[in-house]
């Protein structure tokens, strides 16, 4: 009798667990490698890296069918460094994404929480830096257009449409959560269209923030942008678009983005600045109230075999940081990737950047290496592996 009761109890437990698992998925990706850079702050660098191409993460996503084509959805996603086990995104538990909402088969989805902007959602997939074919080091200088997700936004309400015969659109609004309603808020919108092998997309992102507001530096603050920042400027406007076409095993594309900054005098760039805004070796600050970055990226991806893929991108970036300082950045990223299985692959990636038209001798800066080069060139080579679960 006791055994029968025990079996019945265990059966009930496992039935409940199975029911719960049917709507909740545990997933993740681990990206680990070794990177060599020829000049980082004036010295060669060997570095054990996490997330060179795709940020290491684990997460939970789930849904509940509410009937009538409506369901509740959620995603909780943690970013971490596989080399030391620490959380990314300023130490947040779910720093990559954290949202809940409703999704309708007829009207699209509305979600609330910490989320990506529309430039990331729509334009980034057409750029090598925003995909598995380029990643962090291949980002446009300083990730000036946020295609590599340097900044994610708190307090965000997002709308995502359904797919209308290949056409999708959406937008976000990120609250400041402050009585200063317009300070430290952000909003964005974008759209994409796919037909056969053709994909086109466009997006716009605006950030409003008092550049002297210490909330940008603290992840504990209330605003839309806290603890993570690219530029110290009163206003940032980023817009862009892209196109790619797939024919057989090859995909070729072009992406253009532009970032305009205002109220920028005295500000700087996070990748080459300390937390107080003081320039480090090779760093740059803005010499006028306005600054601009324009990126022109051409990219190609080719599946040589079902297991072996090749990818490459060239980006020409024109920068104007005021005071007649107009450096031009030439960035090349090349990658070969071999799939050992459906979930595990190894890759070799090389990145090179050269700065020209450079009156102040600004050093090259490949994203994620830690320090700018003391010369106009910087090279990085990474060998790594990725595992998905």
PDB file of N, CA and C in Angstrom, residues 66-155:
ATOM      1  N   UNK A  66      -3.503  31.460 -23.747  1.00  0.00           N
ATOM      2  CA  UNK A  66      -4.664  32.044 -23.085  1.00  0.00           C
ATOM      3  C   UNK A  66      -5.948  31.854 -23.885  1.00  0.00           C
ATOM      4  N   UNK A  67      -5.814  31.228 -25.063  1.00  0.00           N
ATOM      5  CA  UNK A  67      -6.988  30.990 -25.901  1.00  0.00           C
ATOM      6  C   UNK A  67      -7.232  32.119 -26.877  1.00  0.00           C
ATOM      7  N   UNK A  68      -7.926  31.807 -27.957  1.00  0.00           N
ATOM      8  CA  UNK A  68      -8.285  32.814 -28.953  1.00  0.00           C
ATOM      9  C   UNK A  68      -7.083  33.416 -29.660  1.00  0.00           C
ATOM     10  N   UNK A  69      -5.983  32.666 -29.794  1.00  0.00           N
ATOM     11  CA  UNK A  69      -4.788  33.175 -30.451  1.00  0.00           C
ATOM     12  C   UNK A  69      -3.953  34.104 -29.599  1.00  0.00           C
ATOM     13  N   UNK A  70      -4.240  34.176 -28.290  1.00  0.00           N
ATOM     14  CA  UNK A  70      -3.503  35.058 -27.374  1.00  0.00           C
ATOM     15  C   UNK A  70      -2.695  34.213 -26.400  1.00  0.00           C
ATOM     16  N   UNK A  71      -1.475  34.640 -26.122  1.00  0.00           N
ATOM     17  CA  UNK A  71      -0.661  33.932 -25.146  1.00  0.00           C
ATOM     18  C   UNK A  71       0.182  34.917 -24.346  1.00  0.00           C
ATOM     19  N   UNK A  72       0.502  34.511 -23.125  1.00  0.00           N
ATOM     20  CA  UNK A  72       1.440  35.262 -22.292  1.00  0.00           C
ATOM     21  C   UNK A  72       2.846  34.751 -22.589  1.00  0.00           C
ATOM     22  N   UNK A  73       3.821  35.667 -22.679  1.00  0.00           N
ATOM     23  CA  UNK A  73       5.189  35.284 -22.993  1.00  0.00           C
ATOM     24  C   UNK A  73       6.150  35.954 -22.022  1.00  0.00           C
ATOM     25  N   UNK A  74       7.316  35.344 -21.842  1.00  0.00           N
ATOM     26  CA  UNK A  74       8.357  35.980 -21.030  1.00  0.00           C
ATOM     27  C   UNK A  74       9.723  35.494 -21.489  1.00  0.00           C
ATOM     28  N   UNK A  75      10.755  36.294 -21.214  1.00  0.00           N
ATOM     29  CA  UNK A  75      12.153  35.915 -21.423  1.00  0.00           C
ATOM     30  C   UNK A  75      12.980  36.500 -20.291  1.00  0.00           C
ATOM     31  N   UNK A  76      13.826  35.681 -19.690  1.00  0.00           N
ATOM     32  CA  UNK A  76      14.811  36.114 -18.697  1.00  0.00           C
ATOM     33  C   UNK A  76      16.158  35.606 -19.185  1.00  0.00           C
ATOM     34  N   UNK A  77      17.103  36.512 -19.469  1.00  0.00           N
ATOM     35  CA  UNK A  77      18.371  36.095 -20.077  1.00  0.00           C
ATOM     36  C   UNK A  77      19.555  36.736 -19.365  1.00  0.00           C
ATOM     37  N   UNK A  78      20.445  35.890 -18.876  1.00  0.00           N
ATOM     38  CA  UNK A  78      21.636  36.324 -18.148  1.00  0.00           C
ATOM     39  C   UNK A  78      22.852  36.290 -19.063  1.00  0.00           C
ATOM     40  N   UNK A  79      23.675  37.347 -19.028  1.00  0.00           N
ATOM     41  CA  UNK A  79      24.955  37.349 -19.715  1.00  0.00           C
ATOM     42  C   UNK A  79      26.067  37.129 -18.712  1.00  0.00           C
ATOM     43  N   UNK A  80      27.089  36.352 -19.086  1.00  0.00           N
ATOM     44  CA  UNK A  80      28.156  36.046 -18.141  1.00  0.00           C
ATOM     45  C   UNK A  80      29.487  35.885 -18.871  1.00  0.00           C
ATOM     46  N   UNK A  81      30.545  35.941 -18.100  1.00  0.00           N
ATOM     47  CA  UNK A  81      31.898  35.730 -18.606  1.00  0.00           C
ATOM     48  C   UNK A  81      32.315  34.304 -18.259  1.00  0.00           C
ATOM     49  N   UNK A  82      32.504  33.474 -19.280  1.00  0.00           N
ATOM     50  CA  UNK A  82      32.819  32.063 -19.031  1.00  0.00           C
ATOM     51  C   UNK A  82      34.198  31.908 -18.406  1.00  0.00           C
ATOM     52  N   UNK A  83      35.079  32.905 -18.586  1.00  0.00           N
ATOM     53  CA  UNK A  83      36.442  32.792 -18.079  1.00  0.00           C
ATOM     54  C   UNK A  83      36.544  33.010 -16.564  1.00  0.00           C
ATOM     55  N   UNK A  84      35.638  33.779 -15.983  1.00  0.00           N
ATOM     56  CA  UNK A  84      35.706  33.997 -14.534  1.00  0.00           C
ATOM     57  C   UNK A  84      34.362  33.811 -13.823  1.00  0.00           C
ATOM     58  N   UNK A  85      33.316  33.494 -14.583  1.00  0.00           N
ATOM     59  CA  UNK A  85      32.029  33.184 -13.976  1.00  0.00           C
ATOM     60  C   UNK A  85      31.207  34.365 -13.518  1.00  0.00           C
ATOM     61  N   UNK A  86      31.659  35.579 -13.802  1.00  0.00           N
ATOM     62  CA  UNK A  86      30.932  36.762 -13.339  1.00  0.00           C
ATOM     63  C   UNK A  86      29.809  37.134 -14.296  1.00  0.00           C
ATOM     64  N   UNK A  87      28.800  37.831 -13.774  1.00  0.00           N
ATOM     65  CA  UNK A  87      27.700  38.315 -14.604  1.00  0.00           C
ATOM     66  C   UNK A  87      28.146  39.513 -15.424  1.00  0.00           C
ATOM     67  N   UNK A  88      27.610  39.623 -16.631  1.00  0.00           N
ATOM     68  CA  UNK A  88      27.896  40.761 -17.482  1.00  0.00           C
ATOM     69  C   UNK A  88      26.885  41.864 -17.272  1.00  0.00           C
ATOM     70  N   UNK A  89      26.897  42.853 -18.186  1.00  0.00           N
ATOM     71  CA  UNK A  89      25.936  43.955 -18.141  1.00  0.00           C
ATOM     72  C   UNK A  89      25.878  44.593 -16.749  1.00  0.00           C
ATOM     73  N   UNK A  90      27.033  45.024 -16.270  1.00  0.00           N
ATOM     74  CA  UNK A  90      27.156  45.719 -14.978  1.00  0.00           C
ATOM     75  C   UNK A  90      26.692  44.854 -13.810  1.00  0.00           C
ATOM     76  N   UNK A  91      26.879  43.529 -13.912  1.00  0.00           N
ATOM     77  CA  UNK A  91      26.572  42.630 -12.813  1.00  0.00           C
ATOM     78  C   UNK A  91      25.110  42.284 -12.653  1.00  0.00           C
ATOM     79  N   UNK A  92      24.274  42.589 -13.635  1.00  0.00           N
ATOM     80  CA  UNK A  92      22.840  42.286 -13.521  1.00  0.00           C
ATOM     81  C   UNK A  92      22.585  40.783 -13.600  1.00  0.00           C
ATOM     82  N   UNK A  93      21.566  40.324 -12.869  1.00  0.00           N
ATOM     83  CA  UNK A  93      21.199  38.916 -12.923  1.00  0.00           C
ATOM     84  C   UNK A  93      20.668  38.559 -14.313  1.00  0.00           C
ATOM     85  N   UNK A  94      19.783  39.377 -14.855  1.00  0.00           N
ATOM     86  CA  UNK A  94      19.244  39.156 -16.190  1.00  0.00           C
ATOM     87  C   UNK A  94      19.508  40.414 -17.017  1.00  0.00           C
ATOM     88  N   UNK A  95      20.788  40.638 -17.296  1.00  0.00           N
ATOM     89  CA  UNK A  95      21.196  41.886 -17.933  1.00  0.00           C
ATOM     90  C   UNK A  95      20.990  41.927 -19.424  1.00  0.00           C
ATOM     91  N   UNK A  96      20.920  40.785 -20.081  1.00  0.00           N
ATOM     92  CA  UNK A  96      20.743  40.789 -21.531  1.00  0.00           C
ATOM     93  C   UNK A  96      19.288  41.111 -21.898  1.00  0.00           C
ATOM     94  N   UNK A  97      18.358  40.397 -21.287  1.00  0.00           N
ATOM     95  CA  UNK A  97      16.935  40.648 -21.522  1.00  0.00           C
ATOM     96  C   UNK A  97      16.147  40.235 -20.283  1.00  0.00           C
ATOM     97  N   UNK A  98      15.051  40.928 -20.041  1.00  0.00           N
ATOM     98  CA  UNK A  98      14.131  40.552 -18.967  1.00  0.00           C
ATOM     99  C   UNK A  98      12.797  41.217 -19.271  1.00  0.00           C
ATOM    100  N   UNK A  99      11.842  40.435 -19.783  1.00  0.00           N
ATOM    101  CA  UNK A  99      10.558  41.050 -20.137  1.00  0.00           C
ATOM    102  C   UNK A  99       9.421  40.046 -20.056  1.00  0.00           C
ATOM    103  N   UNK A 100       8.205  40.586 -19.955  1.00  0.00           N
ATOM    104  CA  UNK A 100       6.984  39.797 -19.959  1.00  0.00           C
ATOM    105  C   UNK A 100       5.959  40.550 -20.789  1.00  0.00           C
ATOM    106  N   UNK A 101       5.036  39.831 -21.396  1.00  0.00           N
ATOM    107  CA  UNK A 101       4.042  40.516 -22.213  1.00  0.00           C
ATOM    108  C   UNK A 101       2.996  39.591 -22.788  1.00  0.00           C
ATOM    109  N   UNK A 102       2.235  40.120 -23.733  1.00  0.00           N
ATOM    110  CA  UNK A 102       1.181  39.384 -24.422  1.00  0.00           C
ATOM    111  C   UNK A 102       1.460  39.366 -25.918  1.00  0.00           C
ATOM    112  N   UNK A 103       1.206  38.209 -26.541  1.00  0.00           N
ATOM    113  CA  UNK A 103       1.401  38.061 -27.975  1.00  0.00           C
ATOM    114  C   UNK A 103       0.125  37.532 -28.606  1.00  0.00           C
ATOM    115  N   UNK A 104      -0.292  38.192 -29.689  1.00  0.00           N
ATOM    116  CA  UNK A 104      -1.512  37.817 -30.391  1.00  0.00           C
ATOM    117  C   UNK A 104      -1.170  37.358 -31.810  1.00  0.00           C
ATOM    118  N   UNK A 105      -1.834  36.299 -32.258  1.00  0.00           N
ATOM    119  CA  UNK A 105      -1.627  35.818 -33.625  1.00  0.00           C
ATOM    120  C   UNK A 105      -2.109  36.829 -34.656  1.00  0.00           C
ATOM    121  N   UNK A 106      -2.997  37.748 -34.250  1.00  0.00           N
ATOM    122  CA  UNK A 106      -3.566  38.724 -35.185  1.00  0.00           C
ATOM    123  C   UNK A 106      -2.945  40.106 -35.089  1.00  0.00           C
ATOM    124  N   UNK A 107      -2.526  40.505 -33.901  1.00  0.00           N
ATOM    125  CA  UNK A 107      -2.151  41.900 -33.692  1.00  0.00           C
ATOM    126  C   UNK A 107      -0.690  42.133 -33.296  1.00  0.00           C
ATOM    127  N   UNK A 108       0.077  41.078 -33.047  1.00  0.00           N
ATOM    128  CA  UNK A 108       1.462  41.241 -32.644  1.00  0.00           C
ATOM    129  C   UNK A 108       1.630  41.148 -31.142  1.00  0.00           C
ATOM    130  N   UNK A 109       2.810  41.594 -30.652  1.00  0.00           N
ATOM    131  CA  UNK A 109       3.163  41.421 -29.245  1.00  0.00           C
ATOM    132  C   UNK A 109       3.503  42.751 -28.594  1.00  0.00           C
ATOM    133  N   UNK A 110       3.107  42.879 -27.327  1.00  0.00           N
ATOM    134  CA  UNK A 110       3.498  44.002 -26.483  1.00  0.00           C
ATOM    135  C   UNK A 110       4.224  43.429 -25.268  1.00  0.00           C
ATOM    136  N   UNK A 111       5.442  43.886 -25.025  1.00  0.00           N
ATOM    137  CA  UNK A 111       6.251  43.374 -23.926  1.00  0.00           C
ATOM    138  C   UNK A 111       6.794  44.526 -23.094  1.00  0.00           C
ATOM    139  N   UNK A 112       7.067  44.252 -21.818  1.00  0.00           N
ATOM    140  CA  UNK A 112       7.560  45.263 -20.891  1.00  0.00           C
ATOM    141  C   UNK A 112       8.766  44.713 -20.136  1.00  0.00           C
ATOM    142  N   UNK A 113       9.829  45.533 -20.027  1.00  0.00           N
ATOM    143  CA  UNK A 113      11.007  45.129 -19.279  1.00  0.00           C
ATOM    144  C   UNK A 113      12.278  45.688 -19.876  1.00  0.00           C
ATOM    145  N   UNK A 114      13.386  44.990 -19.689  1.00  0.00           N
ATOM    146  CA  UNK A 114      14.692  45.369 -20.228  1.00  0.00           C
ATOM    147  C   UNK A 114      14.850  44.689 -21.589  1.00  0.00           C
ATOM    148  N   UNK A 115      15.007  45.494 -22.672  1.00  0.00           N
ATOM    149  CA  UNK A 115      14.894  44.931 -24.004  1.00  0.00           C
ATOM    150  C   UNK A 115      15.844  45.624 -24.995  1.00  0.00           C
ATOM    151  N   UNK A 116      15.936  45.035 -26.193  1.00  0.00           N
ATOM    152  CA  UNK A 116      16.723  45.600 -27.287  1.00  0.00           C
ATOM    153  C   UNK A 116      15.936  46.701 -27.985  1.00  0.00           C
ATOM    154  N   UNK A 117      16.666  47.630 -28.613  1.00  0.00           N
ATOM    155  CA  UNK A 117      16.018  48.675 -29.397  1.00  0.00           C
ATOM    156  C   UNK A 117      15.759  48.182 -30.814  1.00  0.00           C
ATOM    157  N   UNK A 118      15.047  48.998 -31.604  1.00  0.00           N
ATOM    158  CA  UNK A 118      14.624  48.587 -32.941  1.00  0.00           C
ATOM    159  C   UNK A 118      15.764  48.549 -33.952  1.00  0.00           C
ATOM    160  N   UNK A 119      16.824  49.355 -33.763  1.00  0.00           N
ATOM    161  CA  UNK A 119      17.977  49.267 -34.658  1.00  0.00           C
ATOM    162  C   UNK A 119      18.632  47.903 -34.508  1.00  0.00           C
ATOM    163  N   UNK A 120      18.751  47.416 -33.280  1.00  0.00           N
ATOM    164  CA  UNK A 120      19.285  46.080 -33.031  1.00  0.00           C
ATOM    165  C   UNK A 120      18.359  45.013 -33.611  1.00  0.00           C
ATOM    166  N   UNK A 121      17.052  45.163 -33.415  1.00  0.00           N
ATOM    167  CA  UNK A 121      16.090  44.156 -33.863  1.00  0.00           C
ATOM    168  C   UNK A 121      16.038  44.022 -35.380  1.00  0.00           C
ATOM    169  N   UNK A 122      16.112  45.141 -36.108  1.00  0.00           N
ATOM    170  CA  UNK A 122      15.852  45.104 -37.545  1.00  0.00           C
ATOM    171  C   UNK A 122      17.101  45.276 -38.412  1.00  0.00           C
ATOM    172  N   UNK A 123      18.001  46.167 -38.041  1.00  0.00           N
ATOM    173  CA  UNK A 123      19.169  46.446 -38.887  1.00  0.00           C
ATOM    174  C   UNK A 123      20.331  45.516 -38.583  1.00  0.00           C
ATOM    175  N   UNK A 124      20.583  45.227 -37.310  1.00  0.00           N
ATOM    176  CA  UNK A 124      21.744  44.423 -36.919  1.00  0.00           C
ATOM    177  C   UNK A 124      21.823  43.057 -37.607  1.00  0.00           C
ATOM    178  N   UNK A 125      20.705  42.341 -37.841  1.00  0.00           N
ATOM    179  CA  UNK A 125      20.823  41.034 -38.500  1.00  0.00           C
ATOM    180  C   UNK A 125      21.397  41.091 -39.912  1.00  0.00           C
ATOM    181  N   UNK A 126      21.430  42.270 -40.534  1.00  0.00           N
ATOM    182  CA  UNK A 126      21.992  42.406 -41.872  1.00  0.00           C
ATOM    183  C   UNK A 126      23.467  42.780 -41.838  1.00  0.00           C
ATOM    184  N   UNK A 127      24.008  43.028 -40.641  1.00  0.00           N
ATOM    185  CA  UNK A 127      25.405  43.401 -40.459  1.00  0.00           C
ATOM    186  C   UNK A 127      26.163  42.226 -39.864  1.00  0.00           C
ATOM    187  N   UNK A 128      27.415  42.028 -40.259  1.00  0.00           N
ATOM    188  CA  UNK A 128      28.177  40.918 -39.688  1.00  0.00           C
ATOM    189  C   UNK A 128      28.421  41.083 -38.194  1.00  0.00           C
ATOM    190  N   UNK A 129      28.572  42.335 -37.720  1.00  0.00           N
ATOM    191  CA  UNK A 129      28.813  42.518 -36.290  1.00  0.00           C
ATOM    192  C   UNK A 129      27.612  42.129 -35.447  1.00  0.00           C
ATOM    193  N   UNK A 130      26.414  42.221 -35.994  1.00  0.00           N
ATOM    194  CA  UNK A 130      25.219  41.906 -35.232  1.00  0.00           C
ATOM    195  C   UNK A 130      24.800  40.455 -35.324  1.00  0.00           C
ATOM    196  N   UNK A 131      25.676  39.597 -35.863  1.00  0.00           N
ATOM    197  CA  UNK A 131      25.322  38.199 -36.092  1.00  0.00           C
ATOM    198  C   UNK A 131      26.457  37.296 -35.635  1.00  0.00           C
ATOM    199  N   UNK A 132      26.324  36.005 -35.911  1.00  0.00           N
ATOM    200  CA  UNK A 132      27.353  35.017 -35.562  1.00  0.00           C
ATOM    201  C   UNK A 132      28.558  35.084 -36.484  1.00  0.00           C
ATOM    202  N   UNK A 133      28.531  35.979 -37.483  1.00  0.00           N
ATOM    203  CA  UNK A 133      29.606  36.045 -38.473  1.00  0.00           C
ATOM    204  C   UNK A 133      30.637  37.138 -38.196  1.00  0.00           C
ATOM    205  N   UNK A 134      30.492  37.874 -37.102  1.00  0.00           N
ATOM    206  CA  UNK A 134      31.449  38.941 -36.815  1.00  0.00           C
ATOM    207  C   UNK A 134      31.600  39.193 -35.332  1.00  0.00           C
ATOM    208  N   UNK A 135      30.527  39.644 -34.722  1.00  0.00           N
ATOM    209  CA  UNK A 135      30.511  39.793 -33.280  1.00  0.00           C
ATOM    210  C   UNK A 135      31.226  41.009 -32.731  1.00  0.00           C
ATOM    211  N   UNK A 136      31.703  40.881 -31.493  1.00  0.00           N
ATOM    212  CA  UNK A 136      32.155  42.015 -30.692  1.00  0.00           C
ATOM    213  C   UNK A 136      33.324  42.766 -31.309  1.00  0.00           C
ATOM    214  N   UNK A 137      34.415  42.072 -31.634  1.00  0.00           N
ATOM    215  CA  UNK A 137      35.599  42.764 -32.141  1.00  0.00           C
ATOM    216  C   UNK A 137      35.332  43.358 -33.514  1.00  0.00           C
ATOM    217  N   UNK A 138      34.399  42.795 -34.259  1.00  0.00           N
ATOM    218  CA  UNK A 138      34.066  43.295 -35.591  1.00  0.00           C
ATOM    219  C   UNK A 138      33.101  44.477 -35.569  1.00  0.00           C
ATOM    220  N   UNK A 139      32.750  44.972 -34.383  1.00  0.00           N
ATOM    221  CA  UNK A 139      31.799  46.085 -34.291  1.00  0.00           C
ATOM    222  C   UNK A 139      32.337  47.328 -34.977  1.00  0.00           C
ATOM    223  N   UNK A 140      31.447  48.169 -35.461  1.00  0.00           N
ATOM    224  CA  UNK A 140      31.843  49.460 -35.997  1.00  0.00           C
ATOM    225  C   UNK A 140      32.512  50.253 -34.876  1.00  0.00           C
ATOM    226  N   UNK A 141      33.499  51.099 -35.169  1.00  0.00           N
ATOM    227  CA  UNK A 141      34.335  51.711 -34.122  1.00  0.00           C
ATOM    228  C   UNK A 141      33.535  52.189 -32.906  1.00  0.00           C
ATOM    229  N   UNK A 142      33.916  51.688 -31.741  1.00  0.00           N
ATOM    230  CA  UNK A 142      33.286  52.001 -30.454  1.00  0.00           C
ATOM    231  C   UNK A 142      31.852  51.483 -30.381  1.00  0.00           C
ATOM    232  N   UNK A 143      31.453  50.641 -31.337  1.00  0.00           N
ATOM    233  CA  UNK A 143      30.048  50.244 -31.475  1.00  0.00           C
ATOM    234  C   UNK A 143      29.171  51.487 -31.484  1.00  0.00           C
ATOM    235  N   UNK A 144      29.553  52.451 -32.332  1.00  0.00           N
ATOM    236  CA  UNK A 144      28.904  53.762 -32.310  1.00  0.00           C
ATOM    237  C   UNK A 144      27.434  53.728 -32.693  1.00  0.00           C
ATOM    238  N   UNK A 145      26.980  52.672 -33.385  1.00  0.00           N
ATOM    239  CA  UNK A 145      25.573  52.574 -33.773  1.00  0.00           C
ATOM    240  C   UNK A 145      24.813  51.538 -32.960  1.00  0.00           C
ATOM    241  N   UNK A 146      25.484  50.926 -31.980  1.00  0.00           N
ATOM    242  CA  UNK A 146      24.873  49.954 -31.059  1.00  0.00           C
ATOM    243  C   UNK A 146      24.428  48.662 -31.742  1.00  0.00           C
ATOM    244  N   UNK A 147      24.944  48.360 -32.935  1.00  0.00           N
ATOM    245  CA  UNK A 147      24.548  47.118 -33.594  1.00  0.00           C
ATOM    246  C   UNK A 147      25.045  45.896 -32.833  1.00  0.00           C
ATOM    247  N   UNK A 148      26.057  46.077 -31.975  1.00  0.00           N
ATOM    248  CA  UNK A 148      26.571  44.959 -31.192  1.00  0.00           C
ATOM    249  C   UNK A 148      26.033  44.959 -29.762  1.00  0.00           C
ATOM    250  N   UNK A 149      24.961  45.687 -29.512  1.00  0.00           N
ATOM    251  CA  UNK A 149      24.240  45.638 -28.226  1.00  0.00           C
ATOM    252  C   UNK A 149      25.058  46.130 -27.040  1.00  0.00           C
ATOM    253  N   UNK A 150      25.882  47.155 -27.225  1.00  0.00           N
ATOM    254  CA  UNK A 150      26.622  47.693 -26.080  1.00  0.00           C
ATOM    255  C   UNK A 150      25.683  48.266 -25.032  1.00  0.00           C
ATOM    256  N   UNK A 151      24.525  48.765 -25.472  1.00  0.00           N
ATOM    257  CA  UNK A 151      23.539  49.340 -24.564  1.00  0.00           C
ATOM    258  C   UNK A 151      22.201  48.634 -24.767  1.00  0.00           C
ATOM    259  N   UNK A 152      21.642  48.142 -23.678  1.00  0.00           N
ATOM    260  CA  UNK A 152      20.268  47.652 -23.665  1.00  0.00           C
ATOM    261  C   UNK A 152      19.467  48.596 -22.788  1.00  0.00           C
ATOM    262  N   UNK A 153      18.155  48.597 -22.928  1.00  0.00           N
ATOM    263  CA  UNK A 153      17.364  49.666 -22.328  1.00  0.00           C
ATOM    264  C   UNK A 153      16.384  49.136 -21.286  1.00  0.00           C
ATOM    265  N   UNK A 154      16.423  49.786 -20.117  1.00  0.00           N
ATOM    266  CA  UNK A 154      15.502  49.464 -19.030  1.00  0.00           C
ATOM    267  C   UNK A 154      14.138  50.107 -19.281  1.00  0.00           C
ATOM    268  N   UNK A 155      13.151  49.695 -18.484  1.00  0.00           N
ATOM    269  CA  UNK A 155      11.831  50.371 -18.431  1.00  0.00           C
ATOM    270  C   UNK A 155      11.196  50.493 -19.811  1.00  0.00           C
TER     271      UNK A 155
END
